[in-house]
PDB file of C-alpha atoms and ligand atoms in Angstrom:
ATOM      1  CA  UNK A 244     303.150 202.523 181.515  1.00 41.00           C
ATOM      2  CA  UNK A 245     305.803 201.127 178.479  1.00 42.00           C
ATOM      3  CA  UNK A 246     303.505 200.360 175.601  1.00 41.00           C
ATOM      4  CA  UNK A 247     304.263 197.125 173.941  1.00 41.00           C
ATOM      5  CA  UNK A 248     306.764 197.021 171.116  1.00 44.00           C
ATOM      6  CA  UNK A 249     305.660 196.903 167.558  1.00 46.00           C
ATOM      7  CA  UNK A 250     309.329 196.660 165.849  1.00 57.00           C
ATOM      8  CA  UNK A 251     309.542 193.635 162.929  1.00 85.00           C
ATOM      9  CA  UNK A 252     307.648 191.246 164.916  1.00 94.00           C
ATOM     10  CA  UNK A 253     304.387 189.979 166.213  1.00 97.00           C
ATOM     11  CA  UNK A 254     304.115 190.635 169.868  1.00 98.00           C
ATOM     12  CA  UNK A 255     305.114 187.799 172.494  1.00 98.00           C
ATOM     13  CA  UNK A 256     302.774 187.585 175.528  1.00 98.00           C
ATOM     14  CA  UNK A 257     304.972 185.906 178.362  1.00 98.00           C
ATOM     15  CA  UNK A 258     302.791 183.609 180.703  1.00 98.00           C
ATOM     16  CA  UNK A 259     302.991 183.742 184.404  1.00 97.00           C
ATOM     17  CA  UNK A 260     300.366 181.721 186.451  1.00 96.00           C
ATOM     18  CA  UNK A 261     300.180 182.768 190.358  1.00 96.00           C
ATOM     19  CA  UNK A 262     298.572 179.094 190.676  1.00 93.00           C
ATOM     20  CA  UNK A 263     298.771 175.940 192.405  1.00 91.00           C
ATOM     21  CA  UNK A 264     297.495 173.754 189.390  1.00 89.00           C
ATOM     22  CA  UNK A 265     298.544 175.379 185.905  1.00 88.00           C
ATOM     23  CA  UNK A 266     298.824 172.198 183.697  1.00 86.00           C
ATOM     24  CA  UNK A 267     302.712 173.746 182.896  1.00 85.00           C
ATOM     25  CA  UNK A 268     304.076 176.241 185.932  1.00 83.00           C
ATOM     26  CA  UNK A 269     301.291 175.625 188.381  1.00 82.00           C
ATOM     27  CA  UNK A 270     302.990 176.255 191.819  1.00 83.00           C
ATOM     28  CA  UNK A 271     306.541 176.701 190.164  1.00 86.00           C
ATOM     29  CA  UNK A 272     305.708 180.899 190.805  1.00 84.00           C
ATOM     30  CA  UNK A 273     302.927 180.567 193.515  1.00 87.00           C
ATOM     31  CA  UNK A 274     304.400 183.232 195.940  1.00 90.00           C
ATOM     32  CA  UNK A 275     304.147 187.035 195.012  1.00 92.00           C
ATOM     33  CA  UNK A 276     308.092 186.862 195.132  1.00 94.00           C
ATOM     34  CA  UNK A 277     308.861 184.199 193.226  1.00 95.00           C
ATOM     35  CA  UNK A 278     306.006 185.480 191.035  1.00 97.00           C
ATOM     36  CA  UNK A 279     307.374 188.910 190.516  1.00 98.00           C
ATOM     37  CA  UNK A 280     311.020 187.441 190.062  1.00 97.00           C
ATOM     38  CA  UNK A 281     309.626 185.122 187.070  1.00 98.00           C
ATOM     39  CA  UNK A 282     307.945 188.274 185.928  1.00 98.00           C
ATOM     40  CA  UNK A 283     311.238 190.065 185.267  1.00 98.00           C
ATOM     41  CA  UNK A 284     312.873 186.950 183.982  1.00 98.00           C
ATOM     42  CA  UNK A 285     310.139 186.955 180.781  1.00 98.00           C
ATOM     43  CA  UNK A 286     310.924 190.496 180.038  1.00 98.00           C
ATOM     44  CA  UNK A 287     314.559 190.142 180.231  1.00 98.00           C
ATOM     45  CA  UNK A 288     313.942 186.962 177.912  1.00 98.00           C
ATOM     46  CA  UNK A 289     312.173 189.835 175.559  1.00 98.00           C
ATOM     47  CA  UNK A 290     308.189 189.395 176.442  1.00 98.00           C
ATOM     48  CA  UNK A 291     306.360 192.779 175.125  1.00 98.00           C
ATOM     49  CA  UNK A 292     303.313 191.455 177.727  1.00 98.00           C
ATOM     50  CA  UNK A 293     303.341 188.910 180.990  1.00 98.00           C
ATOM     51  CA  UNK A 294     299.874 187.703 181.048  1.00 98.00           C
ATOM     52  CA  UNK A 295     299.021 187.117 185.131  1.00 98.00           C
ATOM     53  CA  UNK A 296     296.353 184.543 185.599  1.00 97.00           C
ATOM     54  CA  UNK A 297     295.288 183.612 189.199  1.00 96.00           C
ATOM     55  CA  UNK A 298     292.741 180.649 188.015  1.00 96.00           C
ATOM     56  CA  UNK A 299     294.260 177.900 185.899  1.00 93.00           C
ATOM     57  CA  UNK A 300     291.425 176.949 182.980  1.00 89.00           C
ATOM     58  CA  UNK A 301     293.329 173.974 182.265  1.00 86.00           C
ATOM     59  CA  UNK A 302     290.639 170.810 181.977  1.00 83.00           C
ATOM     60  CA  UNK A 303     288.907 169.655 185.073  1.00 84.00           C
ATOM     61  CA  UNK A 304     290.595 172.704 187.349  1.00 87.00           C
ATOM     62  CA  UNK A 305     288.435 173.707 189.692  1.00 86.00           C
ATOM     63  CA  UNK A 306     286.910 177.667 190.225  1.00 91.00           C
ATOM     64  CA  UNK A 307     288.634 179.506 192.461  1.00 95.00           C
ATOM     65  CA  UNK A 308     286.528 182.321 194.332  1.00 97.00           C
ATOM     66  CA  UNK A 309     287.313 185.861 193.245  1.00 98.00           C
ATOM     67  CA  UNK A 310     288.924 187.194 196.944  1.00 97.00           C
ATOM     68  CA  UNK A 311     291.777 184.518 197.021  1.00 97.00           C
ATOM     69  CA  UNK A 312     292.193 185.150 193.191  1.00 97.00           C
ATOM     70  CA  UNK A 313     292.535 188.774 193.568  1.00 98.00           C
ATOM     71  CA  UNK A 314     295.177 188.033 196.312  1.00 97.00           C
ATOM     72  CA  UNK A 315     296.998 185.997 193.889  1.00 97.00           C
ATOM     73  CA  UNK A 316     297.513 188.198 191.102  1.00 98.00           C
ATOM     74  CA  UNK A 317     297.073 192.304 192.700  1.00 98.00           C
ATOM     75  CA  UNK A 318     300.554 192.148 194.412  1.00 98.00           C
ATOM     76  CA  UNK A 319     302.143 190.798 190.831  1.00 98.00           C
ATOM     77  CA  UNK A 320     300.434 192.929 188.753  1.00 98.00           C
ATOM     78  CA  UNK A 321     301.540 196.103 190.919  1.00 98.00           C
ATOM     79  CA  UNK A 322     304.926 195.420 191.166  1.00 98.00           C
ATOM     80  CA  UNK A 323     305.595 194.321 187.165  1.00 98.00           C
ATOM     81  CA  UNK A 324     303.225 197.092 185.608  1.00 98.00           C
ATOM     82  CA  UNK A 325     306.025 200.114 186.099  1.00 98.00           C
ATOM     83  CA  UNK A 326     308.667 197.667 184.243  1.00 98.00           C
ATOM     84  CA  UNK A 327     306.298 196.007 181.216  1.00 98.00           C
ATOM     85  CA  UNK A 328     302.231 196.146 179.559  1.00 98.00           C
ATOM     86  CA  UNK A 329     300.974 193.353 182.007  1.00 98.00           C
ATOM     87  CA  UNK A 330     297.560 191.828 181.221  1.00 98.00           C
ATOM     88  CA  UNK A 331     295.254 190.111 183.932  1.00 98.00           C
ATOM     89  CA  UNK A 332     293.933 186.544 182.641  1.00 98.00           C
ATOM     90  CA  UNK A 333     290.725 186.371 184.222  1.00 98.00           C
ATOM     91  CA  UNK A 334     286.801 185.428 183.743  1.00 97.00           C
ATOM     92  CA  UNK A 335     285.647 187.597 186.414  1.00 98.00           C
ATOM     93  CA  UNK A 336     284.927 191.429 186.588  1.00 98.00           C
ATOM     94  CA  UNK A 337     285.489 191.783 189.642  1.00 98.00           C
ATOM     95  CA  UNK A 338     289.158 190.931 189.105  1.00 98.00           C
ATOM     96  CA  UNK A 339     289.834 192.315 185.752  1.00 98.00           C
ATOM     97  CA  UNK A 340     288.374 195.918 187.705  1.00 98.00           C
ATOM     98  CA  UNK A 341     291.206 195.006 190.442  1.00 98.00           C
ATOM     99  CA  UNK A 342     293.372 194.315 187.892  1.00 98.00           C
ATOM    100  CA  UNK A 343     293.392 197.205 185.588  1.00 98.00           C
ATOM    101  CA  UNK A 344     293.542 199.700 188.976  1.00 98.00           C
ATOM    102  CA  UNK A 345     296.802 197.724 189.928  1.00 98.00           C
ATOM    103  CA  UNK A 346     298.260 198.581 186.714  1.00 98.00           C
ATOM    104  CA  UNK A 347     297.010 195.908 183.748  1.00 98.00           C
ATOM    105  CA  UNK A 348     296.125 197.331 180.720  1.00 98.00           C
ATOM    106  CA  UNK A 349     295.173 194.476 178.965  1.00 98.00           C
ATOM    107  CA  UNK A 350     291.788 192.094 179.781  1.00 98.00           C
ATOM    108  CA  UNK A 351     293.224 188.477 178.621  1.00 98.00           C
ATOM    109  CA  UNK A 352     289.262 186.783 178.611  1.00 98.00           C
ATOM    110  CA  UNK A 353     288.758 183.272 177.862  1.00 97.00           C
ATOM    111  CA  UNK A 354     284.769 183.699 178.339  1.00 96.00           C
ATOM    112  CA  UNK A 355     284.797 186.430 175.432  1.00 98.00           C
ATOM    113  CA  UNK A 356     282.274 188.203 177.902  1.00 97.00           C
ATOM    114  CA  UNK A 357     284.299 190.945 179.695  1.00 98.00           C
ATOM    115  CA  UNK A 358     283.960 194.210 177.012  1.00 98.00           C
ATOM    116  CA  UNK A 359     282.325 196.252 179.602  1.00 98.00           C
ATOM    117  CA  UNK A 360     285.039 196.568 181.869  1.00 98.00           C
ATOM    118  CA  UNK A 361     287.435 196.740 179.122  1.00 98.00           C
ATOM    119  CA  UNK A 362     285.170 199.698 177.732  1.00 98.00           C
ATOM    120  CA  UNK A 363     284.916 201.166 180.848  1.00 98.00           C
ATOM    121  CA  UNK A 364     288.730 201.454 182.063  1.00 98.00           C
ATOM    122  CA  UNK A 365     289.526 202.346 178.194  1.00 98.00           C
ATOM    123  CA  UNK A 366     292.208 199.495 178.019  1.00 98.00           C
ATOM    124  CA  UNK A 367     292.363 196.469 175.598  1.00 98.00           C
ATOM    125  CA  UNK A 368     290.541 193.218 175.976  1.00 98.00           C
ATOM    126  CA  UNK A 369     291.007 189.255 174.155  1.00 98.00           C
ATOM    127  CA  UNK A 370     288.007 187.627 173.206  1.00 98.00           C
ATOM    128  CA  UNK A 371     288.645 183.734 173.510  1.00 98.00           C
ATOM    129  CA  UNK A 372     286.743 181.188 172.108  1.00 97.00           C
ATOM    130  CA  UNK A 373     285.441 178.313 174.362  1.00 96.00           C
ATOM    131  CA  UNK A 374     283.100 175.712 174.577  1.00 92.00           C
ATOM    132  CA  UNK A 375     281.702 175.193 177.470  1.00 83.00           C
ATOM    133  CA  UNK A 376     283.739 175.300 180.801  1.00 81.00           C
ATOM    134  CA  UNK A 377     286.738 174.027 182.094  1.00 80.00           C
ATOM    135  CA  UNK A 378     284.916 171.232 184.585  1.00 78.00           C
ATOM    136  CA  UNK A 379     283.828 169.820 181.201  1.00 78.00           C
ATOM    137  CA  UNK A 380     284.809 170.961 178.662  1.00 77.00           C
ATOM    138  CA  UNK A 381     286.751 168.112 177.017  1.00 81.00           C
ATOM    139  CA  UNK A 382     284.120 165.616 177.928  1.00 80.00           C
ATOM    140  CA  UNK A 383     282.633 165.556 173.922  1.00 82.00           C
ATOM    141  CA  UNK A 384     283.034 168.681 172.312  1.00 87.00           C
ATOM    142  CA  UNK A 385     281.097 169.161 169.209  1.00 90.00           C
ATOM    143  CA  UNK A 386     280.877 171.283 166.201  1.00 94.00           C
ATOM    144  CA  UNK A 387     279.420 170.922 162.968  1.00 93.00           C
ATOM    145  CA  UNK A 388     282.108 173.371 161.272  1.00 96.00           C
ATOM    146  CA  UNK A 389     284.706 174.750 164.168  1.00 97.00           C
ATOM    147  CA  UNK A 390     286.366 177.239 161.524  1.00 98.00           C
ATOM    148  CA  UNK A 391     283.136 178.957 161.321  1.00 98.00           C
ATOM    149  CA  UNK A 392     281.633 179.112 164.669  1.00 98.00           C
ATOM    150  CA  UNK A 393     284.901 179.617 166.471  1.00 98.00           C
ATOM    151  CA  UNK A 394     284.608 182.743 163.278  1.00 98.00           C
ATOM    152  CA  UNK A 395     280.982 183.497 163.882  1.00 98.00           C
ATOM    153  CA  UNK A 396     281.037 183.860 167.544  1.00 98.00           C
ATOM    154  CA  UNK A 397     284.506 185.993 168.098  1.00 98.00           C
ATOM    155  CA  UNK A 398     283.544 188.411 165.429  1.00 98.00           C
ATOM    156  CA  UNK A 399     280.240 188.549 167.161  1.00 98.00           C
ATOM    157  CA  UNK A 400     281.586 189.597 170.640  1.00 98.00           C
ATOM    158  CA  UNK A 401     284.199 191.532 169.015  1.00 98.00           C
ATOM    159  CA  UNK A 402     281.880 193.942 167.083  1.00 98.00           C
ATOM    160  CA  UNK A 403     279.539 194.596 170.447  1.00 98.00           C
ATOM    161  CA  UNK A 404     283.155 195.349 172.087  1.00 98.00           C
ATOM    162  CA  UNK A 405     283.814 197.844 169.305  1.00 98.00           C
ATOM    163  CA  UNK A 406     280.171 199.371 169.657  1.00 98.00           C
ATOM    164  CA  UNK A 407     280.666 199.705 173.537  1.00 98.00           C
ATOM    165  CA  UNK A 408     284.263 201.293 172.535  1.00 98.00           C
ATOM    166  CA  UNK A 409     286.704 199.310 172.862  1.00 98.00           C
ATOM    167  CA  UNK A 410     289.688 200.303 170.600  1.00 97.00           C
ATOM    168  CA  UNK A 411     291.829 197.547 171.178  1.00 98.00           C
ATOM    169  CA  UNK A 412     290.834 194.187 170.323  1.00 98.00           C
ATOM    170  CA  UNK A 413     292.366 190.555 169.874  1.00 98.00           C
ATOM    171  CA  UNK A 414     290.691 187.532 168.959  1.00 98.00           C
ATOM    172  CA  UNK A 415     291.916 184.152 170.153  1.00 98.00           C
ATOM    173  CA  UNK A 416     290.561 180.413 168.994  1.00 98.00           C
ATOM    174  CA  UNK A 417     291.136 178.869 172.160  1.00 98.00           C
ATOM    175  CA  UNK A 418     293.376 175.862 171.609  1.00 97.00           C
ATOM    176  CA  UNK A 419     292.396 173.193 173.756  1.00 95.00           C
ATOM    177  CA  UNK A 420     289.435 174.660 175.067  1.00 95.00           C
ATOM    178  CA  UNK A 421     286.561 172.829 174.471  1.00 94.00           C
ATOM    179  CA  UNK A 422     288.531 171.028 171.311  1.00 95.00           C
ATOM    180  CA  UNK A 423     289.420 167.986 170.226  1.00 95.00           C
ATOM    181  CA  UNK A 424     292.685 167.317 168.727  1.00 95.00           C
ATOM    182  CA  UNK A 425     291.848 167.396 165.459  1.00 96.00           C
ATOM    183  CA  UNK A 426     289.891 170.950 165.931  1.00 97.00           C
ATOM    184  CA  UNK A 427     292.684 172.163 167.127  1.00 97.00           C
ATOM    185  CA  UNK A 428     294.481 171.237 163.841  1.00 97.00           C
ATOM    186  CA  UNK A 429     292.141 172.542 161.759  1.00 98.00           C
ATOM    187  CA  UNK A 430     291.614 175.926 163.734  1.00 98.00           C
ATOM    188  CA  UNK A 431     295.565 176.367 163.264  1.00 98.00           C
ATOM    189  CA  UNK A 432     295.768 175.295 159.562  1.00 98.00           C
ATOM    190  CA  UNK A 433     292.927 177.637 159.097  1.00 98.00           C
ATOM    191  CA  UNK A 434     293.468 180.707 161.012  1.00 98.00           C
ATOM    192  CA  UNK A 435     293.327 182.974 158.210  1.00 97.00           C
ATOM    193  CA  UNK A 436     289.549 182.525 158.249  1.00 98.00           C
ATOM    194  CA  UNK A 437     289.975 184.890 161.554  1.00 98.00           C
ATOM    195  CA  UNK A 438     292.898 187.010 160.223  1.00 97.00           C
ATOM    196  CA  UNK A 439     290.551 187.980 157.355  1.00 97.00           C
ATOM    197  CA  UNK A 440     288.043 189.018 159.796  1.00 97.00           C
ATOM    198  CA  UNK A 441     290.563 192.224 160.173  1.00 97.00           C
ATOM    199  CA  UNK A 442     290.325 191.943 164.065  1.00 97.00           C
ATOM    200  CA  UNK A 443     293.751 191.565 165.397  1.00 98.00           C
ATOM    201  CA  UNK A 444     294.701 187.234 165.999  1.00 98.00           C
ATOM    202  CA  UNK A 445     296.282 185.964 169.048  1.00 98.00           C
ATOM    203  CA  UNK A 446     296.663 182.088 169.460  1.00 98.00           C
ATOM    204  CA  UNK A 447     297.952 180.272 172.749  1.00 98.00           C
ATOM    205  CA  UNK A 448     299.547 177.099 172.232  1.00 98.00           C
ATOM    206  CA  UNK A 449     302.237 176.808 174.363  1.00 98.00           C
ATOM    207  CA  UNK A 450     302.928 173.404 175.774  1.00 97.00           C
ATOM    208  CA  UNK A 451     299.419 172.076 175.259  1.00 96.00           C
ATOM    209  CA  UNK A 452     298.032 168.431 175.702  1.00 94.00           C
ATOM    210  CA  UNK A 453     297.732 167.979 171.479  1.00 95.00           C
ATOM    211  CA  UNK A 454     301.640 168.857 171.369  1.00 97.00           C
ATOM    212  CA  UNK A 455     302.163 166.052 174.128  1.00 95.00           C
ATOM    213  CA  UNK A 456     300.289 163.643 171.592  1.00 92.00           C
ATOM    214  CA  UNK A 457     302.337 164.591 168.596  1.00 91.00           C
ATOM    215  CA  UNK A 458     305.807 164.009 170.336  1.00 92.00           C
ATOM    216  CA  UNK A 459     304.669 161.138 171.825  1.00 93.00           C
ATOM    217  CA  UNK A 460     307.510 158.239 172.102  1.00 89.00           C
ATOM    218  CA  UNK A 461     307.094 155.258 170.096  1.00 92.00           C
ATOM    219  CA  UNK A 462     305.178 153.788 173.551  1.00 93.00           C
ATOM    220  CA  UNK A 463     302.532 156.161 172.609  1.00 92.00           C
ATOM    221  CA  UNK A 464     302.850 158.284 176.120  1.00 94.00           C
ATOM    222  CA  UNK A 465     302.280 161.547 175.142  1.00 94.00           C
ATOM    223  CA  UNK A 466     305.428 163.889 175.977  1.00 95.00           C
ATOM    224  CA  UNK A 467     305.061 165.663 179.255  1.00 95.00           C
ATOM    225  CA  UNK A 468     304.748 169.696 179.052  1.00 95.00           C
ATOM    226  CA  UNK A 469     308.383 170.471 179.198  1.00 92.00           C
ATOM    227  CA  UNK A 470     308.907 168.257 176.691  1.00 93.00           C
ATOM    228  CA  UNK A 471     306.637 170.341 173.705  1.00 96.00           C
ATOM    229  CA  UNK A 472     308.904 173.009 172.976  1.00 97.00           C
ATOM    230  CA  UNK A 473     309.548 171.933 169.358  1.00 97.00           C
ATOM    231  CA  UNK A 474     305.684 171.813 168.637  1.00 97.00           C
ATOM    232  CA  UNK A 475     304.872 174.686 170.406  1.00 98.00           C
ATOM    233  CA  UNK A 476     307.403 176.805 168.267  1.00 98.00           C
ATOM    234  CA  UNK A 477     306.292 175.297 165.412  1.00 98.00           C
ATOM    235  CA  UNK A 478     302.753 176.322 166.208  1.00 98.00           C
ATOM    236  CA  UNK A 479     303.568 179.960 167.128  1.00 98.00           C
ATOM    237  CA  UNK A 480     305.241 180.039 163.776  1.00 98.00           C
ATOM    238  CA  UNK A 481     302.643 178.608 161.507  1.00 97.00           C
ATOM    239  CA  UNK A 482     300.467 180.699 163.016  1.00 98.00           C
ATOM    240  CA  UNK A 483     302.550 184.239 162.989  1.00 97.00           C
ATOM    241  CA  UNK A 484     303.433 183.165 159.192  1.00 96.00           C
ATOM    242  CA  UNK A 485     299.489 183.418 158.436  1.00 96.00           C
ATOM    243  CA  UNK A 486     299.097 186.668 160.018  1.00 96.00           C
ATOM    244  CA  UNK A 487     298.510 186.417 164.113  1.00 97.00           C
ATOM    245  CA  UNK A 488     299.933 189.510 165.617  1.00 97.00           C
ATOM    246  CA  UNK A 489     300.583 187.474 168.964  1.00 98.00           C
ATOM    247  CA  UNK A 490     301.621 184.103 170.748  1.00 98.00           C
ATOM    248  CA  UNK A 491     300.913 183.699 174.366  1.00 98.00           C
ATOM    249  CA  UNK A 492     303.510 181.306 175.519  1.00 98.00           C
ATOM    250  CA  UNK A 493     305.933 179.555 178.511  1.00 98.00           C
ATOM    251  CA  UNK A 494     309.088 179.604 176.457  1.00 98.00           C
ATOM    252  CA  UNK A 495     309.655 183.495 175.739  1.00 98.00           C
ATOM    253  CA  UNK A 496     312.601 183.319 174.551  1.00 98.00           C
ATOM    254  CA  UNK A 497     312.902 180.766 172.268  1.00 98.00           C
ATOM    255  CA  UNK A 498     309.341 182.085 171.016  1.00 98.00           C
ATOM    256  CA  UNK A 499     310.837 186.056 170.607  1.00 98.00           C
ATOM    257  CA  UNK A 500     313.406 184.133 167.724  1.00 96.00           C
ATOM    258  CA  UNK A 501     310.803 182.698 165.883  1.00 96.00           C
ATOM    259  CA  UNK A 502     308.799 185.910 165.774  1.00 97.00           C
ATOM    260  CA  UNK A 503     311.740 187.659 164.702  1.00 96.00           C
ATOM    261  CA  UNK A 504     312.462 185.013 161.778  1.00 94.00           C
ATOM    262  CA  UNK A 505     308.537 185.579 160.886  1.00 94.00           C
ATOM    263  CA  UNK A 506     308.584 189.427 160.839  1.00 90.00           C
ATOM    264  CA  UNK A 507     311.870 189.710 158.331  1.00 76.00           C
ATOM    265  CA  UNK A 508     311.099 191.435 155.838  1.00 64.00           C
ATOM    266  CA  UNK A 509     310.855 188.552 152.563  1.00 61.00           C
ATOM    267  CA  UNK A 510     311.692 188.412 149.277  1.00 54.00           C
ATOM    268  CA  UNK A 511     314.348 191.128 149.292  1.00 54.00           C
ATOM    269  CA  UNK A 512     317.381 190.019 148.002  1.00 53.00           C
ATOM    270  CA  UNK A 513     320.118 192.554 148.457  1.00 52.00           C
ATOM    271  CA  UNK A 514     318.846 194.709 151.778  1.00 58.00           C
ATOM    272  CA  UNK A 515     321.710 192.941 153.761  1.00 62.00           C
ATOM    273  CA  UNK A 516     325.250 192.825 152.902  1.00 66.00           C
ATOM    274  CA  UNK A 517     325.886 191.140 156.204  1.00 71.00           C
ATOM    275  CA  UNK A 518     327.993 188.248 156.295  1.00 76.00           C
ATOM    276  CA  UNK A 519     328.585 185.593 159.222  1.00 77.00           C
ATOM    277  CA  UNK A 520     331.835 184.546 160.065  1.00 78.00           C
ATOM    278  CA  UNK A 521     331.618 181.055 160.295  1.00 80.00           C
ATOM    279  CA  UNK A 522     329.004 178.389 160.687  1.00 73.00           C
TER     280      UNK A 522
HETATM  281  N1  LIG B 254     295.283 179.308 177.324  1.00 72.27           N
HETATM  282  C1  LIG B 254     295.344 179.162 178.667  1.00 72.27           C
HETATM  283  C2  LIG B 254     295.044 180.238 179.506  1.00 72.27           C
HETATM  284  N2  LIG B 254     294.703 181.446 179.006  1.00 72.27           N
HETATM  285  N3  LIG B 254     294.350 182.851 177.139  1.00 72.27           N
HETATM  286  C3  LIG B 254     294.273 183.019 175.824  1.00 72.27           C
HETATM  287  N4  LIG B 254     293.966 184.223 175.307  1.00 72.27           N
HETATM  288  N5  LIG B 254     294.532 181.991 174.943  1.00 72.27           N
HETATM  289  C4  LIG B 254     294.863 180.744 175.381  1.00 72.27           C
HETATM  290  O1  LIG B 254     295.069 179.831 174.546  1.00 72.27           O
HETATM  291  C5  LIG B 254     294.936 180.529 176.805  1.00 72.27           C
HETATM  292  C6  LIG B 254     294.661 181.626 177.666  1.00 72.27           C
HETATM  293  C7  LIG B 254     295.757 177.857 179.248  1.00 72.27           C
HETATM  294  O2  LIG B 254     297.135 177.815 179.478  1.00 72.27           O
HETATM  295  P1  LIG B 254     297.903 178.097 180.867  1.00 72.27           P
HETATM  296  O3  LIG B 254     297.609 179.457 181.384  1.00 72.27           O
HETATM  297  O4  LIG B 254     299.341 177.843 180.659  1.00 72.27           O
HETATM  298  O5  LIG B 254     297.386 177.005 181.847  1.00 72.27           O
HETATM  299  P2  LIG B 254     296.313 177.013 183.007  1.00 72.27           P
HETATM  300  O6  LIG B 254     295.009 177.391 182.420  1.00 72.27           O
HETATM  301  O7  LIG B 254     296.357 175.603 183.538  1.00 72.27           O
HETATM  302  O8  LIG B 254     296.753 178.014 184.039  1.00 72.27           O
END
């Protein structure tokens, strides 16, 4: 199994929903083929990881039950494992189990509740902050501080994932997930509260409904999800520049610059003698 680089950069995850109703790709890559095919287009576009997800947690999406989402993602998973680290982005055991015997080494968990299996199989696991669950999430969420519970309750699950043995961990805010707009702000201009925690920070904001509200037109409609690439490399960048070791994202390769940029080495005049040749 190819382990995941760790040259200058912070690692890209490359995302790949096998899904009907993703808020971005949902049904773009529905068929194992076309699935597997947009697989090896993110790695030749440089993704270290291709996150399969068979259940879109987007707002409002509805559960889907655990045989029809293993048949989503097994046949995907076992044909991209041999060529890249592919992790399975999933709330249920049952599939994350599947998953990691197809080939996953990687537990992508947006109910922070998965450790055992990840401690089981001896393979990594993200712990991502939510409140509540997709159905309704965004109906009111509230917090009295989000820093410090988002904080409170990751390094929480992540210390009973290192007692049960889990070596590798990541720890993930959870833009958009149970969030208003302005919590997602103030997660992003704060995530060095959950760098210093020393637990390794991943952050997915790829394309998400705040970016839509930030590019939105001077008729107010928010920019549709194709249209968020600027903020969602500006995102991934603010948050690789404060110390996140990975971005989950759509746009791979535009995403694998920035994180290149981020990881030069700074404040070293004189290592490079380089010059281009023209603008
Ligand atoms: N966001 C989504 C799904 N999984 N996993 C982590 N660790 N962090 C995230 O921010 C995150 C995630 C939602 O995005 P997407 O998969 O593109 O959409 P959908 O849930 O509609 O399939």
């Amino acid at each position: 199994m190819p382990e995941a680089s760790t040259g200058e950069r912070a690692l890209v995850m490359g995302i790949l929903n096998v899904t009907p109703d993703s808020f971005s790709d949902g049904g773009s890559w529905f068929e194992p083929e076309q699935a597997v095919r947009r697989g090896h287009e993110l790695i030749a576009q440089g993704a270290d990881i291709v996150d399969v997800g068979g259940e879109s947690s987007r707002p409002g999406a509805v559960e889907v039950p655990a045989d029809e989402e293993l048949r989503r993602v097994l046949p995907v998973i076992e044909a991209l494992s041999p060529h890249v680290r592919v992790s399975v982005d999933t709330v249920k055991a049952v599939v994350a189990e599947a998953a990691v015997g197809a080939g996953a080494t990687l537990v992508n968990d947006v109910s922070a509740s998965l450790w055992p299996v990840a401690a089981r199989h001896g393979v990594g696991w993200v712990a991502m902050h939510r409140q509540g669950t997709p159905a309704t999430m965004q109906d009111d969420p509230r917090y009295d501080d989000v820093v410090r519970e988002v904080r409170d309750l990751l390094a929480a699950r992540a210390a009973a994932a290192r007692d049960a043995g889990v070596t590798e961990i990541w720890i993930d805010p959870g833009i958009g997930f149970g969030k208003t707009f302005d919590h997602n702000l103030e997660l992003l201009a704060r995530l060095d509260v959950l760098v210093a925690t020393g637990h390794q920070v991943m952050v997915g904001t790829s394309r998400k409904a705040f970016l839509g509200r930030l590019a939105a037109g001077p008729d107010g409609v928010p920019a549709p999800p194709a249209g968020r690439l600027p903020g969602s490399l500006a995102t991934a960048t603010y948050a690789l520049r404060q110390g996140a070791g990975m971005v989950r994202v759509h746009d791979v390769a535009a995403t694998v610059q920035a994180a290149l940029l981020v990881g030069r080495p700074r404040g070293d005049a004189g290592t490079s003698t380089e010059t281009e040749d023209g603008w």
